[in-house]
Amino acid sequence: GRAKGIFLYARYAAERLEKAGRPLGLDEIAAFPEDMGGFYEEQLKRLLGAAGPLQDLVPWRLLQLVVAAHEPVPVAAVAELLGCKPKEAYAAVKQLSNLLPERDGRMHPYHKTVFDWLTKEGREQEEFFVDRGEVEAWLGRRCAEISRACAPAVVEAAVRTLRAYCT
């Protein structure tokens, strides 16, 4: 069947049936996404809407960041990493909370299949595709920029600490 052994899809289907509050017709059931990829695509279209090119949307850039990061991304670092206003970062975190729930102050995937689908080989031409290597390279450059910008302040603080300790 459509769930292909993934409980997450079965849960989604049950929620959709419950939300309808009435028995669904065969046409409505047939309109369910074919698989988890269809479910994720439906969710991203709903969450991101048609607000402009994906690469310009803070929530899309946040999703790419979390997919490419090797560790869950601290929510407190989102604005700095994306180079956006804290208010925009907060709104993006909230907007994507169903796909990227926050636990212990960090953003995690709702389910591993989200990232698998977004990065799946052969989907490169799809609207919702994350080129992990490209985003990792961007993230490395961004971290280097942040590090260079912070270096003078960090060195100054370390010198002050050493002076206070040594006197």
Short mmCIF file of N, CA, C and O in Angstrom, two decimals, residues 67 73 82 154 156-157:
data_model
loop_
_atom_site.label_atom_id
_atom_site.label_comp_id
_atom_site.label_asym_id
_atom_site.label_seq_id
_atom_site.Cartn_x
_atom_site.Cartn_y
_atom_site.Cartn_z
N VAL A 67 19.36 20.24 7.27
CA VAL A 67 19.64 19.01 6.52
C VAL A 67 21.15 18.80 6.36
O VAL A 67 21.64 17.69 6.50
N VAL A 73 20.97 21.72 14.81
CA VAL A 73 21.33 23.14 14.82
C VAL A 73 20.70 23.84 16.03
O VAL A 73 19.50 23.74 16.25
N LEU A 82 22.15 32.14 9.25
CA LEU A 82 21.45 32.49 8.02
C LEU A 82 21.64 33.94 7.61
O LEU A 82 21.28 34.33 6.51
N VAL A 154 37.09 38.03 20.61
CA VAL A 154 37.47 36.85 21.39
C VAL A 154 38.90 37.01 21.91
O VAL A 154 39.18 36.75 23.08
N GLU A 156 40.55 39.81 22.35
CA GLU A 156 40.55 40.90 23.34
C GLU A 156 40.04 40.39 24.68
O GLU A 156 40.62 40.69 25.74
N ALA A 157 38.98 39.61 24.70
CA ALA A 157 38.43 39.06 25.94
C ALA A 157 39.43 38.12 26.59
O ALA A 157 39.59 38.13 27.82
#
